Each structure stands twice: as structure tokens, then as C-alpha cells.
JSON list of C-alpha atoms in Angstrom, two decimals:
[
{"chain": "X", "resi": 959, "resn": "MET", "atom": "CA", "xyz": [23.29, -45.89, 17.79]},
{"chain": "X", "resi": 960, "resn": "ASN", "atom": "CA", "xyz": [21.52, -47.12, 14.58]},
{"chain": "X", "resi": 961, "resn": "VAL", "atom": "CA", "xyz": [18.73, -44.99, 16.03]},
{"chain": "X", "resi": 962, "resn": "TRP", "atom": "CA", "xyz": [20.15, -42.31, 16.82]},
{"chain": "X", "resi": 963, "resn": "LEU", "atom": "CA", "xyz": [21.82, -42.15, 13.48]},
{"chain": "X", "resi": 964, "resn": "LEU", "atom": "CA", "xyz": [18.20, -42.09, 11.77]},
{"chain": "X", "resi": 965, "resn": "VAL", "atom": "CA", "xyz": [16.65, -39.88, 14.02]},
{"chain": "X", "resi": 966, "resn": "CYS", "atom": "CA", "xyz": [19.34, -37.95, 13.36]},
{"chain": "X", "resi": 967, "resn": "LEU", "atom": "CA", "xyz": [18.65, -37.88, 9.74]},
{"chain": "X", "resi": 968, "resn": "VAL", "atom": "CA", "xyz": [15.12, -37.62, 9.44]},
{"chain": "X", "resi": 969, "resn": "ALA", "atom": "CA", "xyz": [15.40, -34.89, 11.90]},
{"chain": "X", "resi": 970, "resn": "GLY", "atom": "CA", "xyz": [18.07, -32.86, 8.88]},
{"chain": "X", "resi": 971, "resn": "PHE", "atom": "CA", "xyz": [15.64, -33.69, 6.00]},
{"chain": "X", "resi": 972, "resn": "MET", "atom": "CA", "xyz": [12.99, -32.59, 7.76]},
{"chain": "X", "resi": 973, "resn": "GLY", "atom": "CA", "xyz": [14.76, -29.52, 9.14]},
{"chain": "X", "resi": 974, "resn": "SER", "atom": "CA", "xyz": [16.01, -28.54, 5.58]},
{"chain": "X", "resi": 975, "resn": "TRP", "atom": "CA", "xyz": [12.26, -29.84, 3.37]},
{"chain": "X", "resi": 976, "resn": "ALA", "atom": "CA", "xyz": [10.73, -27.49, 6.14]},
{"chain": "X", "resi": 977, "resn": "THR", "atom": "CA", "xyz": [13.03, -24.17, 5.01]},
{"chain": "X", "resi": 978, "resn": "ALA", "atom": "CA", "xyz": [12.09, -25.20, 1.51]},
{"chain": "X", "resi": 979, "resn": "VAL", "atom": "CA", "xyz": [8.35, -25.36, 1.68]},
{"chain": "X", "resi": 980, "resn": "HIS", "atom": "CA", "xyz": [8.37, -21.78, 3.70]},
{"chain": "X", "resi": 981, "resn": "ALA", "atom": "CA", "xyz": [11.26, -20.40, 1.02]},
{"chain": "X", "resi": 982, "resn": "GLN", "atom": "CA", "xyz": [8.80, -21.33, -2.25]},
{"chain": "X", "resi": 983, "resn": "GLY", "atom": "CA", "xyz": [5.40, -20.21, -0.20]},
{"chain": "X", "resi": 984, "resn": "ALA", "atom": "CA", "xyz": [7.02, -16.50, -0.04]},
{"chain": "X", "resi": 985, "resn": "PHE", "atom": "CA", "xyz": [5.94, -15.21, -3.69]},
{"chain": "X", "resi": 986, "resn": "GLU", "atom": "CA", "xyz": [5.21, -12.07, -5.10]},
{"chain": "X", "resi": 987, "resn": "ASP", "atom": "CA", "xyz": [1.61, -10.52, -6.53]},
{"chain": "X", "resi": 988, "resn": "CYS", "atom": "CA", "xyz": [2.45, -9.78, -9.59]},
{"chain": "X", "resi": 989, "resn": "CYS", "atom": "CA", "xyz": [1.27, -10.22, -13.75]},
{"chain": "X", "resi": 990, "resn": "LEU", "atom": "CA", "xyz": [2.55, -12.92, -15.30]},
{"chain": "X", "resi": 991, "resn": "GLY", "atom": "CA", "xyz": [0.18, -12.60, -17.84]},
{"chain": "X", "resi": 992, "resn": "TYR", "atom": "CA", "xyz": [-1.52, -9.46, -19.92]},
{"chain": "X", "resi": 993, "resn": "HIS", "atom": "CA", "xyz": [-5.64, -9.07, -20.33]},
{"chain": "X", "resi": 994, "resn": "ARG", "atom": "CA", "xyz": [-6.38, -9.72, -24.37]},
{"chain": "X", "resi": 995, "resn": "ASN", "atom": "CA", "xyz": [-8.62, -7.18, -25.62]},
{"chain": "X", "resi": 996, "resn": "VAL", "atom": "CA", "xyz": [-8.23, -4.15, -22.87]},
{"chain": "X", "resi": 997, "resn": "THR", "atom": "CA", "xyz": [-10.91, -1.32, -23.41]},
{"chain": "X", "resi": 998, "resn": "TRP", "atom": "CA", "xyz": [-10.74, 2.35, -23.05]},
{"chain": "X", "resi": 999, "resn": "ARG", "atom": "CA", "xyz": [-14.22, 2.02, -21.11]},
{"chain": "X", "resi": 1000, "resn": "GLN", "atom": "CA", "xyz": [-12.72, -0.36, -18.90]},
{"chain": "X", "resi": 1001, "resn": "LEU", "atom": "CA", "xyz": [-9.58, 1.21, -17.73]},
{"chain": "X", "resi": 1002, "resn": "GLN", "atom": "CA", "xyz": [-11.25, 4.70, -17.39]},
{"chain": "X", "resi": 1003, "resn": "HIS", "atom": "CA", "xyz": [-12.71, 3.33, -13.79]},
{"chain": "X", "resi": 1004, "resn": "ALA", "atom": "CA", "xyz": [-9.45, 2.48, -12.63]},
{"chain": "X", "resi": 1005, "resn": "ARG", "atom": "CA", "xyz": [-9.08, 4.28, -9.33]},
{"chain": "X", "resi": 1006, "resn": "ARG", "atom": "CA", "xyz": [-4.53, 3.87, -9.50]},
{"chain": "X", "resi": 1007, "resn": "HIS", "atom": "CA", "xyz": [-2.39, 1.77, -10.81]},
{"chain": "X", "resi": 1008, "resn": "LEU", "atom": "CA", "xyz": [1.01, -0.14, -10.52]},
{"chain": "X", "resi": 1009, "resn": "HIS", "atom": "CA", "xyz": [3.81, -0.48, -12.66]},
{"chain": "X", "resi": 1010, "resn": "GLN", "atom": "CA", "xyz": [5.25, -3.84, -12.09]},
{"chain": "X", "resi": 1011, "resn": "GLU", "atom": "CA", "xyz": [9.30, -4.62, -13.22]},
{"chain": "X", "resi": 1012, "resn": "VAL", "atom": "CA", "xyz": [11.04, -7.57, -13.95]},
{"chain": "X", "resi": 1013, "resn": "SER", "atom": "CA", "xyz": [12.39, -9.10, -10.99]},
{"chain": "X", "resi": 1014, "resn": "GLY", "atom": "CA", "xyz": [12.13, -12.05, -8.52]},
{"chain": "X", "resi": 1015, "resn": "SER", "atom": "CA", "xyz": [9.42, -14.37, -10.07]},
{"chain": "X", "resi": 1016, "resn": "CYS", "atom": "CA", "xyz": [7.59, -11.61, -11.95]},
{"chain": "X", "resi": 1017, "resn": "ASN", "atom": "CA", "xyz": [9.04, -12.05, -15.66]},
{"chain": "X", "resi": 1018, "resn": "LEU", "atom": "CA", "xyz": [6.86, -9.32, -17.39]},
{"chain": "X", "resi": 1019, "resn": "PRO", "atom": "CA", "xyz": [6.69, -6.14, -16.97]},
{"chain": "X", "resi": 1020, "resn": "ALA", "atom": "CA", "xyz": [2.96, -4.78, -16.45]},
{"chain": "X", "resi": 1021, "resn": "VAL", "atom": "CA", "xyz": [0.68, -2.03, -15.42]},
{"chain": "X", "resi": 1022, "resn": "ILE", "atom": "CA", "xyz": [-1.37, -3.00, -12.69]},
{"chain": "X", "resi": 1023, "resn": "PHE", "atom": "CA", "xyz": [-4.86, -0.51, -12.19]},
{"chain": "X", "resi": 1024, "resn": "TYR", "atom": "CA", "xyz": [-7.06, -1.68, -9.66]},
{"chain": "X", "resi": 1025, "resn": "PHE", "atom": "CA", "xyz": [-10.90, -1.26, -9.64]},
{"chain": "X", "resi": 1026, "resn": "PRO", "atom": "CA", "xyz": [-13.28, -1.04, -7.30]},
{"chain": "X", "resi": 1027, "resn": "LYS", "atom": "CA", "xyz": [-14.50, -4.17, -5.79]},
{"chain": "X", "resi": 1028, "resn": "ASN", "atom": "CA", "xyz": [-10.89, -5.29, -5.71]},
{"chain": "X", "resi": 1029, "resn": "ARG", "atom": "CA", "xyz": [-10.99, -6.12, -9.39]},
{"chain": "X", "resi": 1030, "resn": "ILE", "atom": "CA", "xyz": [-7.63, -6.29, -11.28]},
{"chain": "X", "resi": 1031, "resn": "LEU", "atom": "CA", "xyz": [-6.51, -6.30, -14.64]},
{"chain": "X", "resi": 1032, "resn": "CYS", "atom": "CA", "xyz": [-2.92, -6.42, -16.14]},
{"chain": "X", "resi": 1033, "resn": "GLY", "atom": "CA", "xyz": [-2.06, -4.69, -18.76]},
{"chain": "X", "resi": 1034, "resn": "ASN", "atom": "CA", "xyz": [1.33, -4.14, -21.91]},
{"chain": "X", "resi": 1035, "resn": "PRO", "atom": "CA", "xyz": [2.89, -1.03, -20.96]},
{"chain": "X", "resi": 1036, "resn": "ARG", "atom": "CA", "xyz": [3.48, -0.42, -24.74]},
{"chain": "X", "resi": 1037, "resn": "ASP", "atom": "CA", "xyz": [-0.63, -1.16, -25.35]},
{"chain": "X", "resi": 1038, "resn": "LYS", "atom": "CA", "xyz": [-1.88, 2.69, -26.72]},
{"chain": "X", "resi": 1039, "resn": "GLU", "atom": "CA", "xyz": [-4.78, 2.43, -24.59]},
{"chain": "X", "resi": 1040, "resn": "VAL", "atom": "CA", "xyz": [-2.74, 1.74, -21.14]},
{"chain": "X", "resi": 1041, "resn": "GLN", "atom": "CA", "xyz": [-1.07, 4.51, -22.27]},
{"chain": "X", "resi": 1042, "resn": "LYS", "atom": "CA", "xyz": [-4.17, 6.44, -22.74]},
{"chain": "X", "resi": 1043, "resn": "ALA", "atom": "CA", "xyz": [-5.06, 5.44, -18.98]},
{"chain": "X", "resi": 1044, "resn": "LEU", "atom": "CA", "xyz": [-1.92, 6.30, -17.47]},
{"chain": "X", "resi": 1045, "resn": "ASN", "atom": "CA", "xyz": [-2.09, 9.83, -18.60]},
{"chain": "X", "resi": 1046, "resn": "LEU", "atom": "CA", "xyz": [-6.17, 9.85, -16.95]},
{"chain": "X", "resi": 1047, "resn": "LEU", "atom": "CA", "xyz": [-5.04, 8.74, -14.12]},
{"chain": "X", "resi": 1048, "resn": "PHE", "atom": "CA", "xyz": [-1.92, 10.77, -13.71]},
{"chain": "X", "resi": 1049, "resn": "ARG", "atom": "CA", "xyz": [-4.01, 14.40, -14.84]},
{"chain": "X", "resi": 1050, "resn": "ARG", "atom": "CA", "xyz": [-6.99, 13.05, -12.25]},
{"chain": "X", "resi": 1051, "resn": "ARG", "atom": "CA", "xyz": [-4.02, 12.78, -9.36]},
{"chain": "X", "resi": 1052, "resn": "GLN", "atom": "CA", "xyz": [-2.94, 15.77, -10.71]},
{"chain": "X", "resi": 1053, "resn": "VAL", "atom": "CA", "xyz": [-6.17, 17.65, -10.39]},
{"chain": "X", "resi": 1054, "resn": "HIS", "atom": "CA", "xyz": [-7.12, 16.41, -6.92]},
{"chain": "X", "resi": 1055, "resn": "TRP", "atom": "CA", "xyz": [-3.40, 17.72, -5.48]},
{"chain": "X", "resi": 1056, "resn": "LYS", "atom": "CA", "xyz": [-4.63, 21.38, -6.56]},
{"chain": "X", "resi": 1057, "resn": "ALA", "atom": "CA", "xyz": [-7.50, 20.98, -5.70]},
{"chain": "X", "resi": 1058, "resn": "LEU", "atom": "CA", "xyz": [-6.66, 19.95, -2.21]},
{"chain": "X", "resi": 1059, "resn": "GLN", "atom": "CA", "xyz": [-3.83, 22.01, -2.59]},
{"chain": "X", "resi": 1060, "resn": "ALA", "atom": "CA", "xyz": [-6.43, 25.88, -2.77]},
{"chain": "X", "resi": 1061, "resn": "SER", "atom": "CA", "xyz": [-8.11, 24.63, -0.26]},
{"chain": "X", "resi": 1062, "resn": "LEU", "atom": "CA", "xyz": [-5.43, 24.22, 2.37]},
{"chain": "X", "resi": 1063, "resn": "ALA", "atom": "CA", "xyz": [-4.73, 27.71, 1.56]},
{"chain": "X", "resi": 1064, "resn": "GLY", "atom": "CA", "xyz": [-8.55, 29.33, 2.14]},
{"chain": "X", "resi": 1065, "resn": "LYS", "atom": "CA", "xyz": [-8.59, 28.11, 5.04]},
{"chain": "X", "resi": 1066, "resn": "LYS", "atom": "CA", "xyz": [-8.50, 29.90, 8.05]},
{"chain": "X", "resi": 1067, "resn": "LYS", "atom": "CA", "xyz": [-6.17, 29.68, 10.83]},
{"chain": "X", "resi": 1068, "resn": "LEU", "atom": "CA", "xyz": [-7.75, 27.17, 13.92]},
{"chain": "X", "resi": 1069, "resn": "HIS", "atom": "CA", "xyz": [-6.26, 29.40, 16.58]},
{"chain": "X", "resi": 1070, "resn": "SER", "atom": "CA", "xyz": [-6.42, 33.22, 16.93]},
{"chain": "X", "resi": 1071, "resn": "GLY", "atom": "CA", "xyz": [-4.12, 33.71, 19.50]},
{"chain": "X", "resi": 1072, "resn": "LYS", "atom": "CA", "xyz": [-6.31, 33.99, 22.73]},
{"chain": "X", "resi": 1073, "resn": "SER", "atom": "CA", "xyz": [-7.48, 31.20, 25.32]},
{"chain": "X", "resi": 1074, "resn": "LYS", "atom": "CA", "xyz": [-11.10, 30.42, 25.53]},
{"chain": "X", "resi": 1075, "resn": "PHE", "atom": "CA", "xyz": [-10.37, 29.45, 29.11]},
{"chain": "X", "resi": 1076, "resn": "LYS", "atom": "CA", "xyz": [-10.43, 31.76, 31.71]},
{"chain": "X", "resi": 1077, "resn": "ASP", "atom": "CA", "xyz": [-6.11, 31.25, 33.96]},
{"chain": "X", "resi": 1078, "resn": "SER", "atom": "CA", "xyz": [-5.70, 29.24, 30.74]},
{"chain": "X", "resi": 1079, "resn": "SER", "atom": "CA", "xyz": [-1.95, 29.10, 33.35]},
{"chain": "X", "resi": 1080, "resn": "SER", "atom": "CA", "xyz": [-3.16, 27.87, 36.65]},
{"chain": "X", "resi": 1081, "resn": "SER", "atom": "CA", "xyz": [-3.80, 24.08, 36.77]},
{"chain": "X", "resi": 1082, "resn": "SER", "atom": "CA", "xyz": [-7.01, 22.86, 37.57]},
{"chain": "X", "resi": 1083, "resn": "LYS", "atom": "CA", "xyz": [-8.21, 21.31, 41.61]},
{"chain": "X", "resi": 1084, "resn": "ARG", "atom": "CA", "xyz": [-7.43, 18.12, 40.77]},
{"chain": "X", "resi": 1085, "resn": "ASN", "atom": "CA", "xyz": [-4.33, 17.87, 38.80]},
{"chain": "X", "resi": 1086, "resn": "ALA", "atom": "CA", "xyz": [-3.13, 19.98, 42.63]},
{"chain": "X", "resi": 1087, "resn": "SER", "atom": "CA", "xyz": [-4.84, 17.50, 45.23]},
{"chain": "X", "resi": 1088, "resn": "LEU", "atom": "CA", "xyz": [-2.98, 14.45, 42.92]},
{"chain": "X", "resi": 1089, "resn": "SER", "atom": "CA", "xyz": [0.11, 15.94, 42.97]},
{"chain": "X", "resi": 1090, "resn": "ASP", "atom": "CA", "xyz": [-0.27, 16.88, 47.22]},
{"chain": "X", "resi": 1091, "resn": "SER", "atom": "CA", "xyz": [-1.20, 13.38, 47.77]},
{"chain": "X", "resi": 1092, "resn": "ARG", "atom": "CA", "xyz": [1.70, 11.86, 46.84]}
]
């Protein structure tokens, strides 16, 4: 009887320990500190950004800048250089969006309305033979 009690205690302990380890393993990707001496020269090469809010394990408001070659920089949202870089990224996105809209508006229609096949209403012989053989 003592063996069964020991097995149940060990199994219960292992079950509770495994869930605690799993919960600790699920962490968020966030900035835990700001990069110091962030320069405009660095930030102007950013491809995109993400605003980090204070929530969960992320206890610091930050702006995460993403650069080529998977480089990341965490900036203070109150820093003047960071705000300048955010404005630059916003303007870049507007310019690209307007260019995309203009190119889509100037495109010709893909279909002229007339089919290029001789008789588009009739089915092919292959389709007809497959349906007859069943």
C-alpha cells in the first residue's frame, strides 16, 4: 500500500512540475531595456517597426525597429531620434502606398470580354469521354 501512495505522490508532483515548467517556457519577445546612443544614422535604415506596450512580461514601453539581416533595436518612444525615425517610416509607407494605388489605377483590364478559345461553351472531348464511361 505504501508503494502505491509513493507512486501517486510522485506522479502528482511530476504533473504539477511539468505544467509549471511549460508555463515558464512560454515567454514573450519584448525589449527589456533601451539601446543607448541610438543615432539617426542607424535608425534611417530600419525596414519596419513595432510599438511595444506594457503587458505581461513586457514591462517597458518601447519601439522595436527591425533592420536587414534580422537585426533589432529597442528605442525609447520619448527619444527625439526615435520619433524622427517613426515619422520617416510613416512617410515611406505613405509614399509606397500612393505609388501602389497609382500603379493599380493605371493598369489595363485583364479581360477584354471576348474569349480567345474557339468555342468556350462546349466541353472538351476528354471531359465528355470521362463522364460517359462512368
